[in-house]
PDB file of C-alpha atoms in Angstrom:
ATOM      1  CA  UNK A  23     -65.519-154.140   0.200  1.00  0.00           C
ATOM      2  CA  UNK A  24     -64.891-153.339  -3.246  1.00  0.00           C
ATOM      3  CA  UNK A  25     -67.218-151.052  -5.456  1.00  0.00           C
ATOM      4  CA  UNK A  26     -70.264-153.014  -6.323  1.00  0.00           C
ATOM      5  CA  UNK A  27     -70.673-152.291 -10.065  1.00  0.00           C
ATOM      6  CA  UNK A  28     -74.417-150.972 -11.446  1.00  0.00           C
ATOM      7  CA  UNK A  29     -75.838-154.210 -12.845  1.00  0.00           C
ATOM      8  CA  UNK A  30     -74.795-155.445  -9.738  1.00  0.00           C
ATOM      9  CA  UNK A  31     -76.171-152.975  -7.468  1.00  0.00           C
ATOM     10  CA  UNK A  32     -79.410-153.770  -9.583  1.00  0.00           C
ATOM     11  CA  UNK A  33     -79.202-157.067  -9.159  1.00  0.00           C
ATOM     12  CA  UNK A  34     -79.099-156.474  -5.279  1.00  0.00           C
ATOM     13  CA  UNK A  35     -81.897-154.137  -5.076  1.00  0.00           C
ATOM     14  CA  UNK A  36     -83.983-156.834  -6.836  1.00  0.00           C
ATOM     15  CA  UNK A  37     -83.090-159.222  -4.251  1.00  0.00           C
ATOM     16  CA  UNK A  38     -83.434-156.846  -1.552  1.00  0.00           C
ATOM     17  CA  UNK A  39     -87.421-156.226  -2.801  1.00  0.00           C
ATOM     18  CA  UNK A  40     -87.531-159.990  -2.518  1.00  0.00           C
ATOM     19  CA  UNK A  41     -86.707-160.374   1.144  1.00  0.00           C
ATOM     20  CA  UNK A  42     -88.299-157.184   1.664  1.00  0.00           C
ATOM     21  CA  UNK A  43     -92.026-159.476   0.336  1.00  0.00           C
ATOM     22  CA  UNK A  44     -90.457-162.733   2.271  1.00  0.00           C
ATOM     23  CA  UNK A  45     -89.922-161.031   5.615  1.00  0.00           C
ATOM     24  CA  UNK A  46     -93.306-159.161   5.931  1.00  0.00           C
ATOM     25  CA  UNK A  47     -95.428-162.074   4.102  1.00  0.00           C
ATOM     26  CA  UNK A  48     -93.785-163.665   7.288  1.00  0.00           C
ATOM     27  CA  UNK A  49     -94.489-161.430   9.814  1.00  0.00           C
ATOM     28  CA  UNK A  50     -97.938-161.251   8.553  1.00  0.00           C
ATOM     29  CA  UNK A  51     -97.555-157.518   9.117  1.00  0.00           C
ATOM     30  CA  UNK A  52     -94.683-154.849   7.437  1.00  0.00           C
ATOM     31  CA  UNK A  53     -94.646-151.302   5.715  1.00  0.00           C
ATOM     32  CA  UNK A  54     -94.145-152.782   1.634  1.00  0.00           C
ATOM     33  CA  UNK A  55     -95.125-149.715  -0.452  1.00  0.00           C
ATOM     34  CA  UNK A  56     -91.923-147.749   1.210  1.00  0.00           C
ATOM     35  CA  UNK A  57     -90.202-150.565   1.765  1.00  0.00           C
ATOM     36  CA  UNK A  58     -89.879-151.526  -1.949  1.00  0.00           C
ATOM     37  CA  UNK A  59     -89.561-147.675  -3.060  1.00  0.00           C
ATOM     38  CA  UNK A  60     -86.633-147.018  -0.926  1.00  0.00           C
ATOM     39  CA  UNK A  61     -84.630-150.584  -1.944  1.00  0.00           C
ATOM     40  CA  UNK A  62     -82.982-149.028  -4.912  1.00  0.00           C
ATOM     41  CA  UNK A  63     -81.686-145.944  -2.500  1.00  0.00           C
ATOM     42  CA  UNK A  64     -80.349-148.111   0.654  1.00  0.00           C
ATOM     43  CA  UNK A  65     -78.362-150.029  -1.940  1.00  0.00           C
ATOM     44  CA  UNK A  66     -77.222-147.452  -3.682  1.00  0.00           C
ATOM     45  CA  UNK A  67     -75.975-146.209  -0.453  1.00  0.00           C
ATOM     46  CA  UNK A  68     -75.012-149.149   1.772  1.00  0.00           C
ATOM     47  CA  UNK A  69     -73.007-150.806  -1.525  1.00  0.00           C
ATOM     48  CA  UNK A  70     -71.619-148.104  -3.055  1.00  0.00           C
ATOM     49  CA  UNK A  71     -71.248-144.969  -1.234  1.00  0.00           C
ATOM     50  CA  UNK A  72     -71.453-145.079   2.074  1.00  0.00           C
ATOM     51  CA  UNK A  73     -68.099-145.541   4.129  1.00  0.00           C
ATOM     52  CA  UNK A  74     -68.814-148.595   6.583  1.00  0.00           C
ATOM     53  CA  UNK A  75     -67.536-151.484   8.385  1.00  0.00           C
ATOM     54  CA  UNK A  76     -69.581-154.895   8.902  1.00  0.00           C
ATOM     55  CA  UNK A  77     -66.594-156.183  10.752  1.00  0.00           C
ATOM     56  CA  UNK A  78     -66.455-152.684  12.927  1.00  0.00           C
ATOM     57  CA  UNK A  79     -69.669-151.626  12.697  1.00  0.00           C
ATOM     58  CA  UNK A  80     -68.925-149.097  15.467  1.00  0.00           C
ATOM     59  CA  UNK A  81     -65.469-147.842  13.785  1.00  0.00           C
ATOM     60  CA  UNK A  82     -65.615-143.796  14.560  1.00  0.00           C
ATOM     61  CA  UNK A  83     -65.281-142.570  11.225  1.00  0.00           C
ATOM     62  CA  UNK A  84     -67.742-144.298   9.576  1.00  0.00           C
ATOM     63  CA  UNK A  85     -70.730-142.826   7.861  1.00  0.00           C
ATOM     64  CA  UNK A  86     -74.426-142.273   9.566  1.00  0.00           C
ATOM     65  CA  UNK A  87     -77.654-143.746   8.218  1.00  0.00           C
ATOM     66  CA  UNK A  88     -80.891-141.723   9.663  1.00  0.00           C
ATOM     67  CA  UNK A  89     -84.229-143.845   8.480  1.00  0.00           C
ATOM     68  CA  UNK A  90     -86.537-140.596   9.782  1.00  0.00           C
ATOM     69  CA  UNK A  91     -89.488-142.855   7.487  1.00  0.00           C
ATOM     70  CA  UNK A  92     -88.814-145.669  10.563  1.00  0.00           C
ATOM     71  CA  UNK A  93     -91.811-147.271   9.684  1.00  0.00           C
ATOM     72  CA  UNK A  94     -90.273-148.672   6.501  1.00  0.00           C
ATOM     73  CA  UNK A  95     -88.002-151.044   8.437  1.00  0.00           C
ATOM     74  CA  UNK A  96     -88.254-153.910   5.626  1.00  0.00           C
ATOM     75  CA  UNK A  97     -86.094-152.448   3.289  1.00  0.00           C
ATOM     76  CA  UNK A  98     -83.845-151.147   5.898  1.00  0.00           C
ATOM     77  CA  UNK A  99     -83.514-154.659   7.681  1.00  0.00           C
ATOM     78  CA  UNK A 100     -83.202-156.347   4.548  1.00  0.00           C
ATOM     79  CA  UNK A 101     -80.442-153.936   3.276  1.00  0.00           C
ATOM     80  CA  UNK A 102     -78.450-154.529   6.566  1.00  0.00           C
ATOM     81  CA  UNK A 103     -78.619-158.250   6.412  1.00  0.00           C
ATOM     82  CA  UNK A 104     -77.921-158.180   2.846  1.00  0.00           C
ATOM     83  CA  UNK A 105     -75.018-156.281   3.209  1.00  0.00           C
ATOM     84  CA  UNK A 106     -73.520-158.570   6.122  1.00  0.00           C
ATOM     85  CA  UNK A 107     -74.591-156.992   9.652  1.00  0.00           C
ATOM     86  CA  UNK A 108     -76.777-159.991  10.613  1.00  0.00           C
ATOM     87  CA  UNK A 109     -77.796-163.094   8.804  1.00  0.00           C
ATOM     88  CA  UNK A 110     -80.360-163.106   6.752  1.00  0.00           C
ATOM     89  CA  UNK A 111     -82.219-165.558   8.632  1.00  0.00           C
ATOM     90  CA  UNK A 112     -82.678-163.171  11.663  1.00  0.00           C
ATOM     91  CA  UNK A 113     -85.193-161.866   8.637  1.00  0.00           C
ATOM     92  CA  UNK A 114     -87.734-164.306   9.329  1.00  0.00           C
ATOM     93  CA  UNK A 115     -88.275-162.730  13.261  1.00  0.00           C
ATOM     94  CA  UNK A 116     -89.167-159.719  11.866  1.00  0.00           C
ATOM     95  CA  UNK A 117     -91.424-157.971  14.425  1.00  0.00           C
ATOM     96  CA  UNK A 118     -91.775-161.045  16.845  1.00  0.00           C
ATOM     97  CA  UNK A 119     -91.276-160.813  20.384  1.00  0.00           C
ATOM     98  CA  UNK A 120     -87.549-160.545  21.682  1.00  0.00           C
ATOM     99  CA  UNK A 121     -86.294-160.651  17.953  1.00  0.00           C
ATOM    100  CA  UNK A 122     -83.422-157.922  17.223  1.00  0.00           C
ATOM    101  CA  UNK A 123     -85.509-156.572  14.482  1.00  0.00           C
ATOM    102  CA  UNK A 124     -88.199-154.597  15.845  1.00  0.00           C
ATOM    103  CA  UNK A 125     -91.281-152.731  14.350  1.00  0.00           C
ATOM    104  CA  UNK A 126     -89.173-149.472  14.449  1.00  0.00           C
ATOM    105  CA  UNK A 127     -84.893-149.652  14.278  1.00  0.00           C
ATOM    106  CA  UNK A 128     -83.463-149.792  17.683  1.00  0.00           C
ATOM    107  CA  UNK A 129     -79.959-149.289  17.992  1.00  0.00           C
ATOM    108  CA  UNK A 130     -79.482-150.955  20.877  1.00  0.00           C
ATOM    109  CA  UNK A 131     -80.694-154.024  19.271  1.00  0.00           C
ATOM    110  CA  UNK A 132     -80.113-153.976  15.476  1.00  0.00           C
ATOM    111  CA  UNK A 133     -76.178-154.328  14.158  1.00  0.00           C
ATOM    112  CA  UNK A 134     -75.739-151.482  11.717  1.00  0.00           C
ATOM    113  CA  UNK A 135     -78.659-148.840  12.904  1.00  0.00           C
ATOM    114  CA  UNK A 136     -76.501-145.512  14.062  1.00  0.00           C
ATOM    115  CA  UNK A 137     -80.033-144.087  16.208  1.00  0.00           C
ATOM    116  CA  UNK A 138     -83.114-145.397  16.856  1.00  0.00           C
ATOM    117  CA  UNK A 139     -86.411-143.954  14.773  1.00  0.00           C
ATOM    118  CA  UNK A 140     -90.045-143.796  14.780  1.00  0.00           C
ATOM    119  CA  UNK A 141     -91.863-140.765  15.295  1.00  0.00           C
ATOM    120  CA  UNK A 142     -91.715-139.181  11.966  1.00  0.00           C
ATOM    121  CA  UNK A 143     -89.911-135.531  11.450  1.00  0.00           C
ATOM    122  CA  UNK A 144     -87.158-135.976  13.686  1.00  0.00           C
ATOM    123  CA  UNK A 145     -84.291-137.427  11.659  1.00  0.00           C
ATOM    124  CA  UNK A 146     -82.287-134.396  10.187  1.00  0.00           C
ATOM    125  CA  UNK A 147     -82.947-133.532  13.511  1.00  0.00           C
ATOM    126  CA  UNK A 148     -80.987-135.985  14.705  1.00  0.00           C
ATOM    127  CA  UNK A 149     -78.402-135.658  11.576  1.00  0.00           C
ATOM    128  CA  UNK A 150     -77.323-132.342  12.416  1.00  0.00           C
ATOM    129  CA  UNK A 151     -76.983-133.433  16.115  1.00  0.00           C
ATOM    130  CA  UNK A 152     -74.199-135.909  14.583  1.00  0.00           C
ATOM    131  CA  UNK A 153     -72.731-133.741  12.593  1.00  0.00           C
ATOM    132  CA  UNK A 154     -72.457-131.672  15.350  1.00  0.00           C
ATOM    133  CA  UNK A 155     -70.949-134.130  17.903  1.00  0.00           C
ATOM    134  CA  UNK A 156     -68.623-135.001  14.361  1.00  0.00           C
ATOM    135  CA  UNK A 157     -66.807-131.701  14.359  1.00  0.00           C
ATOM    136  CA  UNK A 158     -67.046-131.369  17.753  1.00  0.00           C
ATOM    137  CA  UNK A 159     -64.770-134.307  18.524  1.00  0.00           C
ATOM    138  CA  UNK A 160     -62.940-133.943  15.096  1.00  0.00           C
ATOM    139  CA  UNK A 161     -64.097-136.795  13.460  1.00  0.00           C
ATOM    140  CA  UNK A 162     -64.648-137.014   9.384  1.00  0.00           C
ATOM    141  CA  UNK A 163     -67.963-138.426   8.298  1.00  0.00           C
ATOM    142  CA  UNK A 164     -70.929-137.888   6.339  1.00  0.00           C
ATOM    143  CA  UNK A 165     -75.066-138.293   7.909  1.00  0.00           C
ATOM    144  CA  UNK A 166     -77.123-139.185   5.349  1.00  0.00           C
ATOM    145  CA  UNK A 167     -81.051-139.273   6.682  1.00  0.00           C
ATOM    146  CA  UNK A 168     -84.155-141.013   4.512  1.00  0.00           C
ATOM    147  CA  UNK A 169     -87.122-139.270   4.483  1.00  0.00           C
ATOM    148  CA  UNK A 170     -90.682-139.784   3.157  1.00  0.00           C
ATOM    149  CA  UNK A 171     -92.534-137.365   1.013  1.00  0.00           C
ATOM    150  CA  UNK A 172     -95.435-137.763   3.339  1.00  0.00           C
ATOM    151  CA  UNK A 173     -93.022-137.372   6.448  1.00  0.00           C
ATOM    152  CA  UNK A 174     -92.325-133.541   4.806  1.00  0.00           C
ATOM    153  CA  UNK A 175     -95.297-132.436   5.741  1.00  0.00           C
ATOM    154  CA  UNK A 176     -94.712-132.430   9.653  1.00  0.00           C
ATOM    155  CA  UNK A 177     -92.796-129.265  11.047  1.00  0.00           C
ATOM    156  CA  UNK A 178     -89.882-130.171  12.543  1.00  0.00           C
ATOM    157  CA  UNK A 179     -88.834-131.077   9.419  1.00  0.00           C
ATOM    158  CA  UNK A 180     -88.545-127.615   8.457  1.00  0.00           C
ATOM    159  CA  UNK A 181     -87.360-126.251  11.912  1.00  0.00           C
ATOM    160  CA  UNK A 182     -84.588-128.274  11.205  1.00  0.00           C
ATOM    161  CA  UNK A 183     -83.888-127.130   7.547  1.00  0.00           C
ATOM    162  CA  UNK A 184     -84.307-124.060   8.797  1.00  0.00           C
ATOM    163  CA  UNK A 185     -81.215-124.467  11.272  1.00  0.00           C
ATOM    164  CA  UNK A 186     -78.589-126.414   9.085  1.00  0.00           C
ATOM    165  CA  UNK A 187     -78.969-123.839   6.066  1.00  0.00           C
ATOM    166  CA  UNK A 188     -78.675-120.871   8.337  1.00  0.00           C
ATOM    167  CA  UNK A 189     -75.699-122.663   9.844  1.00  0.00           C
ATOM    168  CA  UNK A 190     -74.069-124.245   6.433  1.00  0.00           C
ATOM    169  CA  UNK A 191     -74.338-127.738   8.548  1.00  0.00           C
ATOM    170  CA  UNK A 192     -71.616-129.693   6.321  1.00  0.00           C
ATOM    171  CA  UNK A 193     -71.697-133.206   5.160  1.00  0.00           C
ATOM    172  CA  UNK A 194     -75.451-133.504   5.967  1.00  0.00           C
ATOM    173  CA  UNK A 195     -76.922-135.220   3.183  1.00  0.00           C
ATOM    174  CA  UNK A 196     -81.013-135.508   3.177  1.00  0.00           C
ATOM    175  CA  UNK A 197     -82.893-137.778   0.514  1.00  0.00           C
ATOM    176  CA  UNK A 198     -86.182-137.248   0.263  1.00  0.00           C
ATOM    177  CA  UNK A 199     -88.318-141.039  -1.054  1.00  0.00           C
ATOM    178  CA  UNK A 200     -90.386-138.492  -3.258  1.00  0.00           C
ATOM    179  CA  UNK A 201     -93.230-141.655  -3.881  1.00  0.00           C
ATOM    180  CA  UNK A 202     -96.066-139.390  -4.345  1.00  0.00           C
ATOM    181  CA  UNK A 203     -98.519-141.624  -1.575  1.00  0.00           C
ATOM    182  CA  UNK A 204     -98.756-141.639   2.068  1.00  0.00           C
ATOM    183  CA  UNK A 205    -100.536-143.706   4.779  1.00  0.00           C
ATOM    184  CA  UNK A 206    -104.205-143.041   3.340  1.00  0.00           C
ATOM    185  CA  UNK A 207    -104.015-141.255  -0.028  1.00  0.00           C
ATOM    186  CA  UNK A 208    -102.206-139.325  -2.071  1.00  0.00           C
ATOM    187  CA  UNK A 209     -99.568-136.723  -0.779  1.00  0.00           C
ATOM    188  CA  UNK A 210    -101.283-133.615  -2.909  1.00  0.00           C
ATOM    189  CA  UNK A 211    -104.247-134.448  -2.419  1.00  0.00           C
ATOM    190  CA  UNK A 212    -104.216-134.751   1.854  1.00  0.00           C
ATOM    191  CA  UNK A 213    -101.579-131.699   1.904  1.00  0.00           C
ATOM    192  CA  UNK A 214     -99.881-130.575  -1.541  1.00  0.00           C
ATOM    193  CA  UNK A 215     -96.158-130.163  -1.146  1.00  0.00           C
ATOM    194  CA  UNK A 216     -96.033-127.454  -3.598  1.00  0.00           C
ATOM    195  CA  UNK A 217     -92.681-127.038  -5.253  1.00  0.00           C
ATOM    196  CA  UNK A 218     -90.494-129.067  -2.981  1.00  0.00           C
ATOM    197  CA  UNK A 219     -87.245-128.037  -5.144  1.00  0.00           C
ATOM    198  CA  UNK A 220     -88.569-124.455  -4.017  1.00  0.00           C
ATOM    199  CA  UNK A 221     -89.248-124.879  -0.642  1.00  0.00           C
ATOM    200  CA  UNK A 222     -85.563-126.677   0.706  1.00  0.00           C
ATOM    201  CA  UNK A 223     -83.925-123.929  -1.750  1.00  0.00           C
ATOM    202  CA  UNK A 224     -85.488-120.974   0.321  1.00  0.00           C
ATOM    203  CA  UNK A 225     -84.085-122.563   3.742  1.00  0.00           C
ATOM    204  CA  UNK A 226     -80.580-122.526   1.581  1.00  0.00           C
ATOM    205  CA  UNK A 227     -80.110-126.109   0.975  1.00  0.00           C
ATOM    206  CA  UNK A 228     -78.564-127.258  -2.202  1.00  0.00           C
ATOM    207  CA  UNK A 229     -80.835-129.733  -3.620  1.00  0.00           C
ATOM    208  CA  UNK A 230     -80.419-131.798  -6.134  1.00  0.00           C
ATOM    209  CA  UNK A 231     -83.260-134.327  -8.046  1.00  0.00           C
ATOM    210  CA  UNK A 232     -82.659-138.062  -9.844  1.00  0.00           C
ATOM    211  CA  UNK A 233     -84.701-140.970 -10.556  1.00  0.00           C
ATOM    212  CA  UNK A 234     -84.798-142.683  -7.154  1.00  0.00           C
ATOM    213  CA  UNK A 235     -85.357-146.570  -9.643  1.00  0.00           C
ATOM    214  CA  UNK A 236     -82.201-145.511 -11.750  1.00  0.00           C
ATOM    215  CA  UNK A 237     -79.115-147.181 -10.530  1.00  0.00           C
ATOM    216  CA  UNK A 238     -76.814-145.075 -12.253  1.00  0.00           C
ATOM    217  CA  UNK A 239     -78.665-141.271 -11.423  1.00  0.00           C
ATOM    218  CA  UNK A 240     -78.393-142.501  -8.017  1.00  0.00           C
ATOM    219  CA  UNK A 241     -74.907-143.095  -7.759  1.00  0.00           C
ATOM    220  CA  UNK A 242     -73.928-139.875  -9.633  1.00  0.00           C
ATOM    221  CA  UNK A 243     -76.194-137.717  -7.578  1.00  0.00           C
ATOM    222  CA  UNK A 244     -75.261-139.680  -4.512  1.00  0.00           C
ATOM    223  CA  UNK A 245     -71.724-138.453  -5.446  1.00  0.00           C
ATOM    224  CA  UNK A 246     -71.757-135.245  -6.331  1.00  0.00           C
ATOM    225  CA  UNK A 247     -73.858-134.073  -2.656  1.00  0.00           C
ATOM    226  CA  UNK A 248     -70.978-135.834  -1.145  1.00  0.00           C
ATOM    227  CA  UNK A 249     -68.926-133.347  -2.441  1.00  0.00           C
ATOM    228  CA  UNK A 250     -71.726-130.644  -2.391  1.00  0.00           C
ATOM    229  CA  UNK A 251     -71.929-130.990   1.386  1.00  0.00           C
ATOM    230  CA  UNK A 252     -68.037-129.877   1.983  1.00  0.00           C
ATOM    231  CA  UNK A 253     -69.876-126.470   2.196  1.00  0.00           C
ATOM    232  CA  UNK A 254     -73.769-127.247   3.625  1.00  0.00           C
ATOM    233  CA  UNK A 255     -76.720-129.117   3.775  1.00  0.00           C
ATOM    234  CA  UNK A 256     -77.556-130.835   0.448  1.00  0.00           C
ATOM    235  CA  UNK A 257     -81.188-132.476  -0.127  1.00  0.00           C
ATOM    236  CA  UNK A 258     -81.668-134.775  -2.978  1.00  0.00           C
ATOM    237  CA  UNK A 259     -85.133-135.235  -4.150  1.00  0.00           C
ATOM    238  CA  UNK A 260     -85.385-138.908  -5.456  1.00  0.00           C
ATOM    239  CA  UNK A 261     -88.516-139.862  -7.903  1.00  0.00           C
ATOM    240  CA  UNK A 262     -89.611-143.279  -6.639  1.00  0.00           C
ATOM    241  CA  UNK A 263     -92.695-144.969  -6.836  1.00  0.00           C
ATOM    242  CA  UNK A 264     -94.636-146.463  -3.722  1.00  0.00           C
ATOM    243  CA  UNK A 265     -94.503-149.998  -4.581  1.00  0.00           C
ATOM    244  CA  UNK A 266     -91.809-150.354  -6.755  1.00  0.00           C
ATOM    245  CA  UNK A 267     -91.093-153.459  -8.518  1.00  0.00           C
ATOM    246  CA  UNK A 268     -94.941-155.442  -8.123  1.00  0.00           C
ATOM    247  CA  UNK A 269     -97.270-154.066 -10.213  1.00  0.00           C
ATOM    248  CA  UNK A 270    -100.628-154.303  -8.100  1.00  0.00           C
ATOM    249  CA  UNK A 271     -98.619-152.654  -5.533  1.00  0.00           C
ATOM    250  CA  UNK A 272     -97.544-149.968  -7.263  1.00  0.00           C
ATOM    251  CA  UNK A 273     -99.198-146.364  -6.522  1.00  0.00           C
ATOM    252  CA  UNK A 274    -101.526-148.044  -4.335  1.00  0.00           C
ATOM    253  CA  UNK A 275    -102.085-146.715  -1.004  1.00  0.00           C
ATOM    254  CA  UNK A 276    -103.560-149.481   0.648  1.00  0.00           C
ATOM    255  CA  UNK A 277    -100.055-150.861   0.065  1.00  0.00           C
ATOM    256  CA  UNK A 278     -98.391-148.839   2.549  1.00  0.00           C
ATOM    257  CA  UNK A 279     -99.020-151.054   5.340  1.00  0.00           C
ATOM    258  CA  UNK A 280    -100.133-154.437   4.207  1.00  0.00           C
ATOM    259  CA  UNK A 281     -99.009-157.515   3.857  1.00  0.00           C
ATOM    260  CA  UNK A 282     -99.412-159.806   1.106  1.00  0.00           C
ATOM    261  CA  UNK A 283    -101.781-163.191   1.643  1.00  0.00           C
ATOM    262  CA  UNK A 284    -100.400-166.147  -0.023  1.00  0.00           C
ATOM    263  CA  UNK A 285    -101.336-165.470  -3.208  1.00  0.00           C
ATOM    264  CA  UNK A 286    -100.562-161.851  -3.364  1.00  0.00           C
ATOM    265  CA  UNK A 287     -97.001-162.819  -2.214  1.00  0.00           C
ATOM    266  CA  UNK A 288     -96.894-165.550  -5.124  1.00  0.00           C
ATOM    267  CA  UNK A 289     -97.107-163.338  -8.143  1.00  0.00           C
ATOM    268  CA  UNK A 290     -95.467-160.063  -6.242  1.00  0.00           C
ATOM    269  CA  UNK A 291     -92.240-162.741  -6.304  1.00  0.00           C
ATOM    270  CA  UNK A 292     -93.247-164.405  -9.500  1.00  0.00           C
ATOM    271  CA  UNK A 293     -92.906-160.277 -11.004  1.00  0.00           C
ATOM    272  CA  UNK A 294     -89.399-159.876  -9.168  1.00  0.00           C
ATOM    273  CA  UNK A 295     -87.862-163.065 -10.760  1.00  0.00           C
ATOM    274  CA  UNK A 296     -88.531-161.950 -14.165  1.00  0.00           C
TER     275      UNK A 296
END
């Protein structure tokens, strides 16, 4: 697959947010505030800078996706059929009994999900078990896990920081949906953050910050941790906004796990084809 070009990664990330509002207005149930924060950051990755296969989606060399946020399996499900894993149409079985897109990825189910996720703080975890295994069988990849802001505040996130800066784990490349909102509130005002920036710099992490909505910051700091991560962990610190793209959704909390009623879904649309 050639390069997708930044209006046309835009243009996909737009789409993306629309079968992102299509599959959970579906389901009747879905995660949509993540879900439509993280679209711009799956494309970015899944289209442009990630090295993958649809036809070999098991091909050794390829790159590793970690959603540690697993609740925010919209946008991840919509990125992968988007992209060519499974037809879109599997879309519309989101979360129903025996469908290949369960509540939480599955990779024994799903086409394109490297490990299966749920239970949040585990995924760089699990990254810097792959990259691990990686150089342990000689292989040549990068792991690049998606966390929430929210997620940051369990501790085995930082046991594991703690590990792959003291051990200068390479090509491990976190991203941190910084949305600002959680399950139930806001993030500093149910437990404050503090300086994140500070806080992955003192476990020696190279981190790096962008506007997780602009197409272009995304790709260039996408980019430059790829090559930041020849020599250790790199986090990059992504400005998004819980919501993105529907204005009544946006910043809202009680959009984290909701789905839209008819209406609701009407004008969240009606905003995306604008």
């Amino acid at each position: 697959m050639n390069k997708m070009s930044i209006p046309d990664l835009e243009a996909t990330a737009t789409d993306i947010r629309r079968h992102i509002l299509k599959t959970i207005f579906n389901a009747g149930c879905g995660h949509t505030g993540g879900s439509l924060s993280e679209a711009d950051i799956l494309t970015a990755l899944f289209f442009r800078i990630m090295n993958i296969d649809t036809s070999n989606p098991r091909m050794e060399n390829r790159d590793r996706f970690i959603l540690s946020k697993g609740h925010s399996t919209p946008g991840y499900y919509c990125t992968l059929a988007k992209r060519g894993f499974f037809p879109l149409e599997e879309l519309l079985t989101f979360d129903q009994e025996g469908t290949i897109l369960q509540g939480h990825p599955d990779m024994h189910k799903t086409p394109g999900v490297d490990i299966s996720s749920g239970s949040l703080g585990q995924g760089l975890s699990l990254g810097i078990g792959m990259c691990t295994g990686r150089d342990a069988n000689n292989l040549d990849f990068c792991v690049y896990t998606l966390l929430g802001d929210g997620e940051s505040q369990e501790g085995q996130v930082w046991e594991a920081a703690m590990y792959a800066g003291a051990n200068k784990t390479k090509g491990l490349i976190g991203i941190t949906d910084y949305n600002g909102v959680q399950l139930s509130g806001e993030v500093n005002n149910i437990l404050s953050l503090g300086s994140l920036k500070k806080k992955w710099e003192a476990f020696d992490w190279t981190v790096l910050e962008c506007d997780g909505h602009s197409m272009t910051e995304l790709v260039s700091t996408l980019e430059h941790a790829k090559s930041l991560s020849k020599e250790g962990p790199v986090m990059i610190l992504a400005k998004t906004v819980k919501g993105k793209g529907v204005s009544f959704m946006e910043n809202d909390y009680q959009w984290h796990g909701k789905a839209p009623n008819k209406e609701e879904y009407a004008l969240a649309i009606k905003e995306l084809e604008r």
